[in-house]
Structures are given as structure tokens and as C-alpha cells.
Amino acid sequence: MIKMIIKTPSRLHMTLIDLNGSYGRADGGIGLTIAKPNLCLKGEEAEKGIAIEFNENIANEDIKKESIKKISDSAQKVCSYFDLDTGFHFEVEEAYLPHSGLGSGTQISLATAKLICEHIGKNLNGVELANIVGRGGTSGVGIFSFDHGGFLVDGGHNLKEKGTFLPSAASPAKPPKLIGRYDFPEDWGIVVAIPQADHSVTGEKEIDLFQNYCPVPVRDVEQLSHLILMNLLPFLLEKDINSFGSVINRIQNLGFKKVEVSLQPKKVKSLMENMVEWGAYGVGMSSFGPTVYGIIDKKNQNVFKATKEFVGDDGIVLMTNAQNHGYELKK
């Protein structure tokens, strides 16, 4: 049997752009592919069934439970789509916390689908895989991180087709179009903090939040769109880290991102405020949190140390950089 291994990045989802819909479209998003944490998944054909094992270093039960669910579900969908009667054996070598705002569900689902497709000689891209396994109904940032890496902008959905405001996990919409992909300076550091917070937003709770808080004010959407097009992207291309960071800070108080931040427990809000005080150029929350990120460079490395001391044993803090490429596949 041929054994393959795929390594995928994670992603920071910086904000959804339009959850008002007055202009006929919804969603849209910006995000950044990051080099750590990773998912590493091995796969090989088996006689029958879907078998899943874990590297002995993976002890977290939440990671195991979510991995089993996503791998099994995605594998079954791919096998059904291609009418396969063979089985597959998977081994999870590396993984990271689910429901933490880093997009683990999309990466696990796409990685599983990609391994099976490679085994049967089908070279499908992330969007094609997402259509099969049912990802990308709201945001395409995770899909395009899987395929391309870098800093990403997706164009959202025609509201006539999507119909209403829903999270990706509950939306039957097809993945959005990629409208912008840019290399992110790899000498800009990213402090990633994942505080322990009993505040995961999934399932019916996530659907209810979209229904209760949308549409957001159209003025917020207009301002956010202007900030992204005329400030954030130009500052990124000019490698102006101070100005780029200041826009990230402003984004936290606009549109649906403002809603996401407002619903966080005090420890997450305090962490964001403190990271700004410690000197990070820009501080944001990824998706529904609790992951918080800070943009730094060699001039303010102290932000990492201060964040680590603040979080202590009550979470995970790591230092990473952008990843300007997508998954890596070894046969």
C-alpha cells in the first residue's frame, strides 16, 4: 500500500466583511495563513472501512473527538461521491484545538479528501474538494489557505443564492471566489494566544448568533470595505507594519467582528487590550475566538514574553509567521 502524508497550515480569520446584505452580497472575508500550528495526516488504502489512529503525542480528547468526526464524515462523502468500495487508514501525526478560531475543521476535512483523491488518481483543488465535503458556505479563507497560503480576500456570496446569514457549517452555499491573494512579509512575527475559555461557538449556538445579530449596520460594512481596500491592502503591499496594525485594531470595532469580540469573556478582552499596551502593532481575534493574535517584528519581541506570562498555564501561546504557500503533500 502507498502511504501519503499531507501537512496543512492553520489560518487567522480576521473578519467577515458584509453581514448586512443591502448591496446584494453577503459574507466576504479576509484572513492570513500561518505556519503554526499544523495538521499532519497520513493516509493509505485499506481493505474496507475507515480506520483512524493518533500519534502517541496527541493526548487531547477534544482534538481526538473532532478529528474522528471530521475524518470519518469527509472520507464517507468522498467515497460516496466517487462510488469507491475500498477502505482507508488514517493516522493523525499533528493536530490543533478545534473550535479555537484557527480553522481546524476545514483543514482536517480538506486534507482527508485530498489524500483519498490522490490515492485514486484525482487531482482536485481545494474548492473542488470543499464542494464534495461541504465546506466554505460562508468563508473561503480556510479553503484558500489550504491551496495557496498568504493573505487572502474572498468575495462572499450572492445573497439571492445564499438566502440568509448563516455560518459555514450550516450553509449549503458553494465556496466563494478568491478575489485577492498576497504574500505576507515573513519577517513580521505573529504572536498567537489561545486562552482557555469555555465559550466555544458551534452548532445551533452559532446559527442563533448569526440570526440574532444580522444584519449589522450598513455603515459599518461601508467603513470596513473602505479600510480593507484603501488602507489594509496598500499598507500590506508597502510593508508598513505600523499602519497595517492600526487598521487591524480598528477592524475589531466594526461589523460582525465587533459582535464576535463583544461576546467574549473578560479574559479574552483583557488579553487583547494588554497586547496593544505591550506594543503589538495590531491585535485581533480570529473568527469567534478565543484565539487572539498580535502583529510584531524584531523591535517588539517583548510582546511574546508578556503574553506568555499573562496567559500562563491557562492556555497556549506560540510565536509563528505567515505561510505563503498551501499544503505540502509527500508520497
Short mmCIF file of the C-alpha atoms (twelve columns), coordinates in Angstrom:
data_MODEL
# 
_entry.id   MODEL 
# 
loop_
_atom_site.group_PDB 
_atom_site.id 
_atom_site.type_symbol 
_atom_site.label_atom_id 
_atom_site.label_alt_id 
_atom_site.label_comp_id 
_atom_site.label_asym_id 
_atom_site.label_seq_id 
_atom_site.Cartn_x 
_atom_site.Cartn_y 
_atom_site.Cartn_z 
_atom_site.pdbx_PDB_model_num 
ATOM 1   C CA . MET A 1   0.000   0.000  0.000  1 
ATOM 2   C CA . ILE A 2   1.209   3.538  -0.804 1 
ATOM 3   C CA . LYS A 3   1.309   5.770  2.259  1 
ATOM 4   C CA . MET A 4   0.997   9.541  1.795  1 
ATOM 5   C CA . ILE A 5   1.287   12.372 4.284  1 
ATOM 6   C CA . ILE A 6   -0.212  15.835 3.980  1 
ATOM 7   C CA . LYS A 7   0.745   18.850 6.085  1 
ATOM 8   C CA . THR A 8   -1.601  21.828 6.170  1 
ATOM 9   C CA . PRO A 9   -1.268  25.266 7.769  1 
ATOM 10  C CA . SER A 10  -3.762  26.985 10.046 1 
ATOM 11  C CA . ARG A 11  -5.376  30.345 9.445  1 
ATOM 12  C CA . LEU A 12  -6.400  33.532 11.191 1 
ATOM 13  C CA . HIS A 13  -9.850  34.671 10.112 1 
ATOM 14  C CA . MET A 14  -9.609  38.421 10.569 1 
ATOM 15  C CA . THR A 15  -13.171 39.417 9.745  1 
ATOM 16  C CA . LEU A 16  -16.255 38.777 7.678  1 
ATOM 17  C CA . ILE A 17  -16.838 41.841 5.523  1 
ATOM 18  C CA . ASP A 18  -20.562 42.163 4.800  1 
ATOM 19  C CA . LEU A 19  -23.235 40.739 7.056  1 
ATOM 20  C CA . ASN A 20  -25.716 43.444 6.088  1 
ATOM 21  C CA . GLY A 21  -26.588 42.460 2.533  1 
ATOM 22  C CA . SER A 22  -28.052 45.780 1.366  1 
ATOM 23  C CA . TYR A 23  -25.852 45.725 -1.730 1 
ATOM 24  C CA . GLY A 24  -26.923 42.226 -2.741 1 
ATOM 25  C CA . ARG A 25  -23.996 40.214 -1.438 1 
ATOM 26  C CA . ALA A 26  -23.107 38.663 1.914  1 
ATOM 27  C CA . ASP A 27  -20.094 37.343 3.778  1 
ATOM 28  C CA . GLY A 28  -16.746 38.009 2.148  1 
ATOM 29  C CA . GLY A 29  -13.695 37.767 4.351  1 
ATOM 30  C CA . ILE A 30  -10.046 38.466 4.953  1 
ATOM 31  C CA . GLY A 31  -7.570  36.156 6.609  1 
ATOM 32  C CA . LEU A 32  -3.969  35.115 6.963  1 
ATOM 33  C CA . THR A 33  -2.369  31.700 6.549  1 
ATOM 34  C CA . ILE A 34  0.070   30.921 9.386  1 
ATOM 35  C CA . ALA A 35  2.855   28.360 9.609  1 
ATOM 36  C CA . LYS A 36  1.936   27.067 13.074 1 
ATOM 37  C CA . PRO A 37  0.021   25.215 14.375 1 
ATOM 38  C CA . ASN A 38  -0.169  22.460 11.762 1 
ATOM 39  C CA . LEU A 39  -2.190  19.449 10.819 1 
ATOM 40  C CA . CYS A 40  -0.224  16.407 9.627  1 
ATOM 41  C CA . LEU A 41  -2.243  13.459 8.376  1 
ATOM 42  C CA . LYS A 42  -1.071  10.128 6.952  1 
ATOM 43  C CA . GLY A 43  -3.297  8.052  4.731  1 
ATOM 44  C CA . GLU A 44  -3.230  4.736  2.895  1 
ATOM 45  C CA . GLU A 45  -5.737  2.414  1.315  1 
ATOM 46  C CA . ALA A 46  -7.189  -0.435 3.362  1 
ATOM 47  C CA . GLU A 47  -9.416  -3.374 2.512  1 
ATOM 48  C CA . LYS A 48  -12.568 -1.832 3.942  1 
ATOM 49  C CA . GLY A 49  -13.874 0.786  6.332  1 
ATOM 50  C CA . ILE A 50  -12.328 3.963  7.706  1 
ATOM 51  C CA . ALA A 51  -9.726  3.436  10.430 1 
ATOM 52  C CA . ILE A 52  -8.208  6.339  12.403 1 
ATOM 53  C CA . GLU A 53  -5.195  6.288  14.717 1 
ATOM 54  C CA . PHE A 54  -3.315  9.017  16.567 1 
ATOM 55  C CA . ASN A 55  0.331   9.688  17.223 1 
ATOM 56  C CA . GLU A 56  1.128   8.979  20.863 1 
ATOM 57  C CA . ASN A 57  1.946   12.680 21.374 1 
ATOM 58  C CA . ILE A 58  -1.704  13.628 20.792 1 
ATOM 59  C CA . ALA A 59  -3.471  13.238 24.117 1 
ATOM 60  C CA . ASN A 60  -6.146  15.938 23.988 1 
ATOM 61  C CA . GLU A 61  -9.572  14.281 23.873 1 
ATOM 62  C CA . ASP A 62  -11.239 17.230 22.135 1 
ATOM 63  C CA . ILE A 63  -8.714  17.003 19.311 1 
ATOM 64  C CA . LYS A 64  -9.257  13.251 19.004 1 
ATOM 65  C CA . LYS A 65  -13.040 13.502 19.061 1 
ATOM 66  C CA . GLU A 66  -13.219 16.259 16.451 1 
ATOM 67  C CA . SER A 67  -10.597 14.588 14.227 1 
ATOM 68  C CA . ILE A 68  -12.506 11.291 14.215 1 
ATOM 69  C CA . LYS A 69  -15.738 13.108 13.370 1 
ATOM 70  C CA . LYS A 70  -14.287 15.208 10.532 1 
ATOM 71  C CA . ILE A 71  -12.135 12.473 9.006  1 
ATOM 72  C CA . SER A 72  -14.959 9.919  9.061  1 
ATOM 73  C CA . ASP A 73  -17.503 12.351 7.631  1 
ATOM 74  C CA . SER A 74  -15.217 13.642 4.873  1 
ATOM 75  C CA . ALA A 75  -13.977 10.179 3.913  1 
ATOM 76  C CA . GLN A 76  -17.530 8.882  3.615  1 
ATOM 77  C CA . LYS A 77  -18.558 11.814 1.415  1 
ATOM 78  C CA . VAL A 78  -15.585 11.362 -0.924 1 
ATOM 79  C CA . CYS A 79  -16.086 7.597  -1.152 1 
ATOM 80  C CA . SER A 80  -19.767 8.103  -1.895 1 
ATOM 81  C CA . TYR A 81  -19.065 10.836 -4.468 1 
ATOM 82  C CA . PHE A 82  -16.652 8.611  -6.426 1 
ATOM 83  C CA . ASP A 83  -18.534 5.374  -5.641 1 
ATOM 84  C CA . LEU A 84  -15.471 3.782  -4.024 1 
ATOM 85  C CA . ASP A 85  -15.653 0.366  -2.388 1 
ATOM 86  C CA . THR A 86  -12.182 0.427  -0.844 1 
ATOM 87  C CA . GLY A 87  -11.290 1.431  2.717  1 
ATOM 88  C CA . PHE A 88  -8.742  3.900  4.078  1 
ATOM 89  C CA . HIS A 89  -6.499  4.026  7.117  1 
ATOM 90  C CA . PHE A 90  -5.516  7.400  8.585  1 
ATOM 91  C CA . GLU A 91  -3.020  8.393  11.242 1 
ATOM 92  C CA . VAL A 92  -3.103  11.874 12.774 1 
ATOM 93  C CA . GLU A 93  0.509   12.946 13.361 1 
ATOM 94  C CA . GLU A 94  -0.116  16.551 14.398 1 
ATOM 95  C CA . ALA A 95  -3.320  18.467 15.118 1 
ATOM 96  C CA . TYR A 96  -4.549  21.518 16.995 1 
ATOM 97  C CA . LEU A 97  -7.506  22.508 19.121 1 
ATOM 98  C CA . PRO A 98  -10.931 22.506 17.439 1 
ATOM 99  C CA . HIS A 99  -13.342 25.427 17.876 1 
ATOM 100 C CA . SER A 100 -10.493 27.761 18.796 1 
ATOM 101 C CA . GLY A 101 -10.737 30.099 15.794 1 
ATOM 102 C CA . LEU A 102 -7.905  28.586 13.762 1 
ATOM 103 C CA . GLY A 103 -9.974  26.669 11.203 1 
ATOM 104 C CA . SER A 104 -9.058  23.104 12.141 1 
ATOM 105 C CA . GLY A 105 -12.313 21.644 10.796 1 
ATOM 106 C CA . THR A 106 -11.724 22.858 7.250  1 
ATOM 107 C CA . GLN A 107 -8.102  21.697 7.206  1 
ATOM 108 C CA . ILE A 108 -8.940  18.212 8.513  1 
ATOM 109 C CA . SER A 109 -11.802 17.826 6.046  1 
ATOM 110 C CA . LEU A 110 -9.824  19.009 3.017  1 
ATOM 111 C CA . ALA A 111 -6.701  17.028 3.996  1 
ATOM 112 C CA . THR A 112 -8.740  13.828 4.291  1 
ATOM 113 C CA . ALA A 113 -10.414 14.413 0.940  1 
ATOM 114 C CA . LYS A 114 -7.115  15.292 -0.749 1 
ATOM 115 C CA . LEU A 115 -5.393  12.100 0.441  1 
ATOM 116 C CA . ILE A 116 -8.213  9.893  -0.832 1 
ATOM 117 C CA . CYS A 117 -8.357  11.703 -4.169 1 
ATOM 118 C CA . GLU A 118 -4.604  11.384 -4.663 1 
ATOM 119 C CA . HIS A 119 -4.841  7.657  -3.978 1 
ATOM 120 C CA . ILE A 120 -7.434  7.229  -6.738 1 
ATOM 121 C CA . GLY A 121 -5.619  9.500  -9.194 1 
ATOM 122 C CA . LYS A 122 -7.916  12.534 -8.905 1 
ATOM 123 C CA . ASN A 123 -6.062  15.853 -8.708 1 
ATOM 124 C CA . LEU A 124 -8.702  18.156 -7.218 1 
ATOM 125 C CA . ASN A 125 -8.091  21.646 -5.834 1 
ATOM 126 C CA . GLY A 126 -9.388  22.983 -2.528 1 
ATOM 127 C CA . VAL A 127 -12.600 24.455 -3.929 1 
ATOM 128 C CA . GLU A 128 -13.477 21.190 -5.692 1 
ATOM 129 C CA . LEU A 129 -12.751 19.239 -2.514 1 
ATOM 130 C CA . ALA A 130 -14.792 21.720 -0.431 1 
ATOM 131 C CA . ASN A 131 -17.790 21.218 -2.714 1 
ATOM 132 C CA . ILE A 132 -17.647 17.481 -2.025 1 
ATOM 133 C CA . VAL A 133 -17.162 17.635 1.758  1 
ATOM 134 C CA . GLY A 134 -19.366 20.687 2.353  1 
ATOM 135 C CA . ARG A 135 -17.027 23.473 3.469  1 
ATOM 136 C CA . GLY A 136 -16.882 27.171 2.550  1 
ATOM 137 C CA . GLY A 137 -20.559 28.052 2.815  1 
ATOM 138 C CA . THR A 138 -19.702 31.382 4.452  1 
ATOM 139 C CA . SER A 139 -15.945 31.978 4.361  1 
ATOM 140 C CA . GLY A 140 -13.409 30.781 1.814  1 
ATOM 141 C CA . VAL A 141 -10.330 31.808 3.812  1 
ATOM 142 C CA . GLY A 142 -9.651  28.279 5.112  1 
ATOM 143 C CA . ILE A 143 -10.010 26.745 1.647  1 
ATOM 144 C CA . PHE A 144 -7.651  29.241 0.034  1 
ATOM 145 C CA . SER A 145 -5.181  28.892 2.910  1 
ATOM 146 C CA . PHE A 146 -5.159  25.158 2.178  1 
ATOM 147 C CA . ASP A 147 -4.469  25.730 -1.513 1 
ATOM 148 C CA . HIS A 148 -2.405  28.917 -1.724 1 
ATOM 149 C CA . GLY A 149 -1.398  30.368 1.649  1 
ATOM 150 C CA . GLY A 150 -0.679  34.054 2.112  1 
ATOM 151 C CA . PHE A 151 -3.018  36.939 2.920  1 
ATOM 152 C CA . LEU A 152 -6.428  36.281 1.403  1 
ATOM 153 C CA . VAL A 153 -9.591  38.139 0.411  1 
ATOM 154 C CA . ASP A 154 -12.719 36.302 -0.703 1 
ATOM 155 C CA . GLY A 155 -15.744 37.837 -2.410 1 
ATOM 156 C CA . GLY A 156 -18.569 36.268 -0.440 1 
ATOM 157 C CA . HIS A 157 -21.886 35.126 -1.855 1 
ATOM 158 C CA . ASN A 158 -24.742 36.463 -3.914 1 
ATOM 159 C CA . LEU A 159 -27.484 36.895 -1.318 1 
ATOM 160 C CA . LYS A 160 -30.094 35.732 -3.856 1 
ATOM 161 C CA . GLU A 161 -28.356 32.358 -3.907 1 
ATOM 162 C CA . LYS A 162 -27.476 32.069 -0.223 1 
ATOM 163 C CA . GLY A 163 -30.763 33.477 1.024  1 
ATOM 164 C CA . THR A 164 -29.808 34.350 4.605  1 
ATOM 165 C CA . PHE A 165 -26.932 34.827 7.041  1 
ATOM 166 C CA . LEU A 166 -25.504 31.506 8.206  1 
ATOM 167 C CA . PRO A 167 -22.151 30.166 9.451  1 
ATOM 168 C CA . SER A 168 -20.135 27.931 7.124  1 
ATOM 169 C CA . ALA A 169 -21.056 24.739 8.964  1 
ATOM 170 C CA . ALA A 170 -24.768 25.388 8.401  1 
ATOM 171 C CA . SER A 171 -24.705 26.922 4.947  1 
ATOM 172 C CA . PRO A 172 -25.299 24.882 1.768  1 
ATOM 173 C CA . ALA A 173 -23.779 27.659 -0.376 1 
ATOM 174 C CA . LYS A 174 -20.839 26.897 -2.630 1 
ATOM 175 C CA . PRO A 175 -17.388 28.255 -1.705 1 
ATOM 176 C CA . PRO A 176 -16.850 31.925 -2.602 1 
ATOM 177 C CA . LYS A 177 -14.453 33.259 -5.209 1 
ATOM 178 C CA . LEU A 178 -10.918 34.282 -4.302 1 
ATOM 179 C CA . ILE A 179 -10.570 37.954 -5.265 1 
ATOM 180 C CA . GLY A 180 -7.172  38.715 -3.751 1 
ATOM 181 C CA . ARG A 181 -4.106  36.781 -2.618 1 
ATOM 182 C CA . TYR A 182 -0.919  38.495 -1.428 1 
ATOM 183 C CA . ASP A 183 2.403   37.408 0.011  1 
ATOM 184 C CA . PHE A 184 2.639   38.441 3.650  1 
ATOM 185 C CA . PRO A 185 6.021   39.649 4.965  1 
ATOM 186 C CA . GLU A 186 7.629   36.627 6.582  1 
ATOM 187 C CA . ASP A 187 9.784   38.851 8.793  1 
ATOM 188 C CA . TRP A 188 6.623   40.111 10.520 1 
ATOM 189 C CA . GLY A 189 6.079   37.944 13.571 1 
ATOM 190 C CA . ILE A 190 2.696   36.772 14.789 1 
ATOM 191 C CA . VAL A 191 2.028   36.039 18.437 1 
ATOM 192 C CA . VAL A 192 -0.838  33.557 18.705 1 
ATOM 193 C CA . ALA A 193 -2.545  33.142 22.083 1 
ATOM 194 C CA . ILE A 194 -5.260  30.554 22.732 1 
ATOM 195 C CA . PRO A 195 -6.601  31.166 26.248 1 
ATOM 196 C CA . GLN A 196 -8.723  28.504 27.859 1 
ATOM 197 C CA . ALA A 197 -12.238 29.860 27.607 1 
ATOM 198 C CA . ASP A 198 -15.439 27.881 27.995 1 
ATOM 199 C CA . HIS A 199 -17.033 29.860 25.218 1 
ATOM 200 C CA . SER A 200 -16.927 27.779 22.064 1 
ATOM 201 C CA . VAL A 201 -19.399 28.878 19.411 1 
ATOM 202 C CA . THR A 202 -20.621 25.952 17.315 1 
ATOM 203 C CA . GLY A 203 -23.762 24.255 16.095 1 
ATOM 204 C CA . GLU A 204 -27.127 25.801 16.973 1 
ATOM 205 C CA . LYS A 205 -25.444 28.442 19.138 1 
ATOM 206 C CA . GLU A 206 -23.502 29.741 16.153 1 
ATOM 207 C CA . ILE A 207 -26.584 29.715 13.918 1 
ATOM 208 C CA . ASP A 208 -28.547 31.649 16.557 1 
ATOM 209 C CA . LEU A 209 -25.841 34.300 16.800 1 
ATOM 210 C CA . PHE A 210 -25.890 34.897 13.050 1 
ATOM 211 C CA . GLN A 211 -29.681 35.116 13.077 1 
ATOM 212 C CA . ASN A 212 -29.843 37.382 16.141 1 
ATOM 213 C CA . TYR A 213 -27.101 39.868 15.225 1 
ATOM 214 C CA . CYS A 214 -27.520 40.146 11.456 1 
ATOM 215 C CA . PRO A 215 -27.872 42.333 9.577  1 
ATOM 216 C CA . VAL A 216 -25.128 44.505 11.062 1 
ATOM 217 C CA . PRO A 217 -25.239 48.284 10.372 1 
ATOM 218 C CA . VAL A 218 -24.613 49.093 6.709  1 
ATOM 219 C CA . ARG A 219 -22.377 51.995 7.741  1 
ATOM 220 C CA . ASP A 220 -20.026 49.521 9.438  1 
ATOM 221 C CA . VAL A 221 -19.863 47.444 6.260  1 
ATOM 222 C CA . GLU A 222 -19.094 50.512 4.138  1 
ATOM 223 C CA . GLN A 223 -16.360 51.658 6.503  1 
ATOM 224 C CA . LEU A 224 -14.877 48.176 6.778  1 
ATOM 225 C CA . SER A 225 -14.812 47.746 3.000  1 
ATOM 226 C CA . HIS A 226 -13.037 51.078 2.594  1 
ATOM 227 C CA . LEU A 227 -10.499 50.245 5.297  1 
ATOM 228 C CA . ILE A 228 -9.651  46.916 3.649  1 
ATOM 229 C CA . LEU A 229 -9.392  48.232 0.081  1 
ATOM 230 C CA . MET A 230 -7.791  51.626 0.685  1 
ATOM 231 C CA . ASN A 231 -5.798  51.045 3.869  1 
ATOM 232 C CA . LEU A 232 -5.096  47.469 4.878  1 
ATOM 233 C CA . LEU A 233 -4.092  46.093 1.460  1 
ATOM 234 C CA . PRO A 234 -1.967  49.105 0.407  1 
ATOM 235 C CA . PHE A 235 -0.197  49.142 3.782  1 
ATOM 236 C CA . LEU A 236 0.478   45.412 3.395  1 
ATOM 237 C CA . LEU A 237 1.991   45.910 -0.069 1 
ATOM 238 C CA . GLU A 238 4.044   48.855 1.221  1 
ATOM 239 C CA . LYS A 239 5.169   46.714 4.184  1 
ATOM 240 C CA . ASP A 240 4.102   49.455 6.585  1 
ATOM 241 C CA . ILE A 241 3.645   47.370 9.722  1 
ATOM 242 C CA . ASN A 242 2.605   50.262 11.969 1 
ATOM 243 C CA . SER A 243 -0.222  51.396 9.685  1 
ATOM 244 C CA . PHE A 244 -1.268  47.823 8.856  1 
ATOM 245 C CA . GLY A 245 -1.521  47.067 12.563 1 
ATOM 246 C CA . SER A 246 -3.583  50.178 13.287 1 
ATOM 247 C CA . VAL A 247 -6.172  49.034 10.734 1 
ATOM 248 C CA . ILE A 248 -6.325  45.599 12.366 1 
ATOM 249 C CA . ASN A 249 -7.121  47.366 15.655 1 
ATOM 250 C CA . ARG A 250 -9.933  49.386 14.051 1 
ATOM 251 C CA . ILE A 251 -11.468 46.294 12.442 1 
ATOM 252 C CA . GLN A 252 -12.199 44.825 15.899 1 
ATOM 253 C CA . ASN A 253 -14.830 47.528 16.465 1 
ATOM 254 C CA . LEU A 254 -16.747 47.182 13.203 1 
ATOM 255 C CA . GLY A 255 -19.499 44.974 11.810 1 
ATOM 256 C CA . PHE A 256 -19.743 41.325 12.773 1 
ATOM 257 C CA . LYS A 257 -16.241 41.321 14.251 1 
ATOM 258 C CA . LYS A 258 -17.483 43.824 16.838 1 
ATOM 259 C CA . VAL A 259 -20.227 41.339 17.703 1 
ATOM 260 C CA . GLU A 260 -17.763 38.442 17.977 1 
ATOM 261 C CA . VAL A 261 -15.445 40.391 20.288 1 
ATOM 262 C CA . SER A 262 -18.294 41.736 22.433 1 
ATOM 263 C CA . LEU A 263 -19.435 38.191 23.244 1 
ATOM 264 C CA . GLN A 264 -16.046 37.111 24.599 1 
ATOM 265 C CA . PRO A 265 -15.330 36.538 28.297 1 
ATOM 266 C CA . LYS A 266 -13.367 39.181 30.169 1 
ATOM 267 C CA . LYS A 267 -10.081 37.249 29.972 1 
ATOM 268 C CA . VAL A 268 -10.081 37.402 26.142 1 
ATOM 269 C CA . LYS A 269 -10.937 41.102 26.023 1 
ATOM 270 C CA . SER A 270 -8.271  41.865 28.645 1 
ATOM 271 C CA . LEU A 271 -5.702  39.895 26.684 1 
ATOM 272 C CA . MET A 272 -6.430  41.917 23.542 1 
ATOM 273 C CA . GLU A 273 -6.188  45.221 25.408 1 
ATOM 274 C CA . ASN A 274 -2.951  44.208 27.115 1 
ATOM 275 C CA . MET A 275 -1.247  43.064 23.907 1 
ATOM 276 C CA . VAL A 276 -1.861  46.522 22.455 1 
ATOM 277 C CA . GLU A 277 -0.413  48.088 25.621 1 
ATOM 278 C CA . TRP A 278 2.631   45.818 25.428 1 
ATOM 279 C CA . GLY A 279 3.394   47.184 21.972 1 
ATOM 280 C CA . ALA A 280 1.895   44.897 19.331 1 
ATOM 281 C CA . TYR A 281 1.250   46.902 16.153 1 
ATOM 282 C CA . GLY A 282 -2.142  45.316 15.680 1 
ATOM 283 C CA . VAL A 283 -4.201  42.919 17.787 1 
ATOM 284 C CA . GLY A 284 -7.223  40.962 16.639 1 
ATOM 285 C CA . MET A 285 -9.364  37.964 17.419 1 
ATOM 286 C CA . SER A 286 -9.593  35.141 14.911 1 
ATOM 287 C CA . SER A 287 -13.127 34.110 13.954 1 
ATOM 288 C CA . PHE A 288 -15.282 33.575 17.086 1 
ATOM 289 C CA . GLY A 289 -12.151 33.184 19.211 1 
ATOM 290 C CA . PRO A 290 -10.816 32.560 21.702 1 
ATOM 291 C CA . THR A 291 -7.600  32.782 19.645 1 
ATOM 292 C CA . VAL A 292 -6.045  36.255 19.773 1 
ATOM 293 C CA . TYR A 293 -3.171  37.358 17.530 1 
ATOM 294 C CA . GLY A 294 -0.693  40.211 17.628 1 
ATOM 295 C CA . ILE A 295 1.459   41.550 14.785 1 
ATOM 296 C CA . ILE A 296 5.065   42.264 15.804 1 
ATOM 297 C CA . ASP A 297 8.597   42.489 14.406 1 
ATOM 298 C CA . LYS A 298 12.103  42.370 15.861 1 
ATOM 299 C CA . LYS A 299 11.554  45.723 17.622 1 
ATOM 300 C CA . ASN A 300 8.865   44.456 19.986 1 
ATOM 301 C CA . GLN A 301 9.669   40.826 20.726 1 
ATOM 302 C CA . ASN A 302 8.769   41.521 24.359 1 
ATOM 303 C CA . VAL A 303 5.089   41.144 23.379 1 
ATOM 304 C CA . PHE A 304 5.529   37.382 23.135 1 
ATOM 305 C CA . LYS A 305 7.092   37.121 26.603 1 
ATOM 306 C CA . ALA A 306 4.475   39.371 28.200 1 
ATOM 307 C CA . THR A 307 1.634   37.439 26.550 1 
ATOM 308 C CA . LYS A 308 3.078   34.122 27.681 1 
ATOM 309 C CA . GLU A 309 3.365   35.372 31.258 1 
ATOM 310 C CA . PHE A 310 -0.182  36.744 31.223 1 
ATOM 311 C CA . VAL A 311 -1.755  33.541 29.878 1 
ATOM 312 C CA . GLY A 312 0.436   31.275 32.000 1 
ATOM 313 C CA . ASP A 313 -0.825  27.711 32.293 1 
ATOM 314 C CA . ASP A 314 -4.335  28.834 31.345 1 
ATOM 315 C CA . GLY A 315 -3.829  28.426 27.609 1 
ATOM 316 C CA . ILE A 316 -1.290  28.191 24.786 1 
ATOM 317 C CA . VAL A 317 0.952   30.942 23.435 1 
ATOM 318 C CA . LEU A 318 3.168   30.453 20.407 1 
ATOM 319 C CA . MET A 319 5.244   32.515 18.014 1 
ATOM 320 C CA . THR A 320 4.786   31.995 14.291 1 
ATOM 321 C CA . ASN A 321 4.966   33.681 10.891 1 
ATOM 322 C CA . ALA A 322 2.850   33.842 7.786  1 
ATOM 323 C CA . GLN A 323 2.949   30.915 5.367  1 
ATOM 324 C CA . ASN A 324 2.882   31.997 1.736  1 
ATOM 325 C CA . HIS A 325 2.093   28.548 0.338  1 
ATOM 326 C CA . GLY A 326 -0.579  25.980 0.949  1 
ATOM 327 C CA . TYR A 327 -0.495  22.306 1.879  1 
ATOM 328 C CA . GLU A 328 2.524   20.054 1.402  1 
ATOM 329 C CA . LEU A 329 1.989   16.508 0.130  1 
ATOM 330 C CA . LYS A 330 4.567   13.729 0.283  1 
ATOM 331 C CA . LYS A 331 4.166   10.355 -1.356 1 
# 
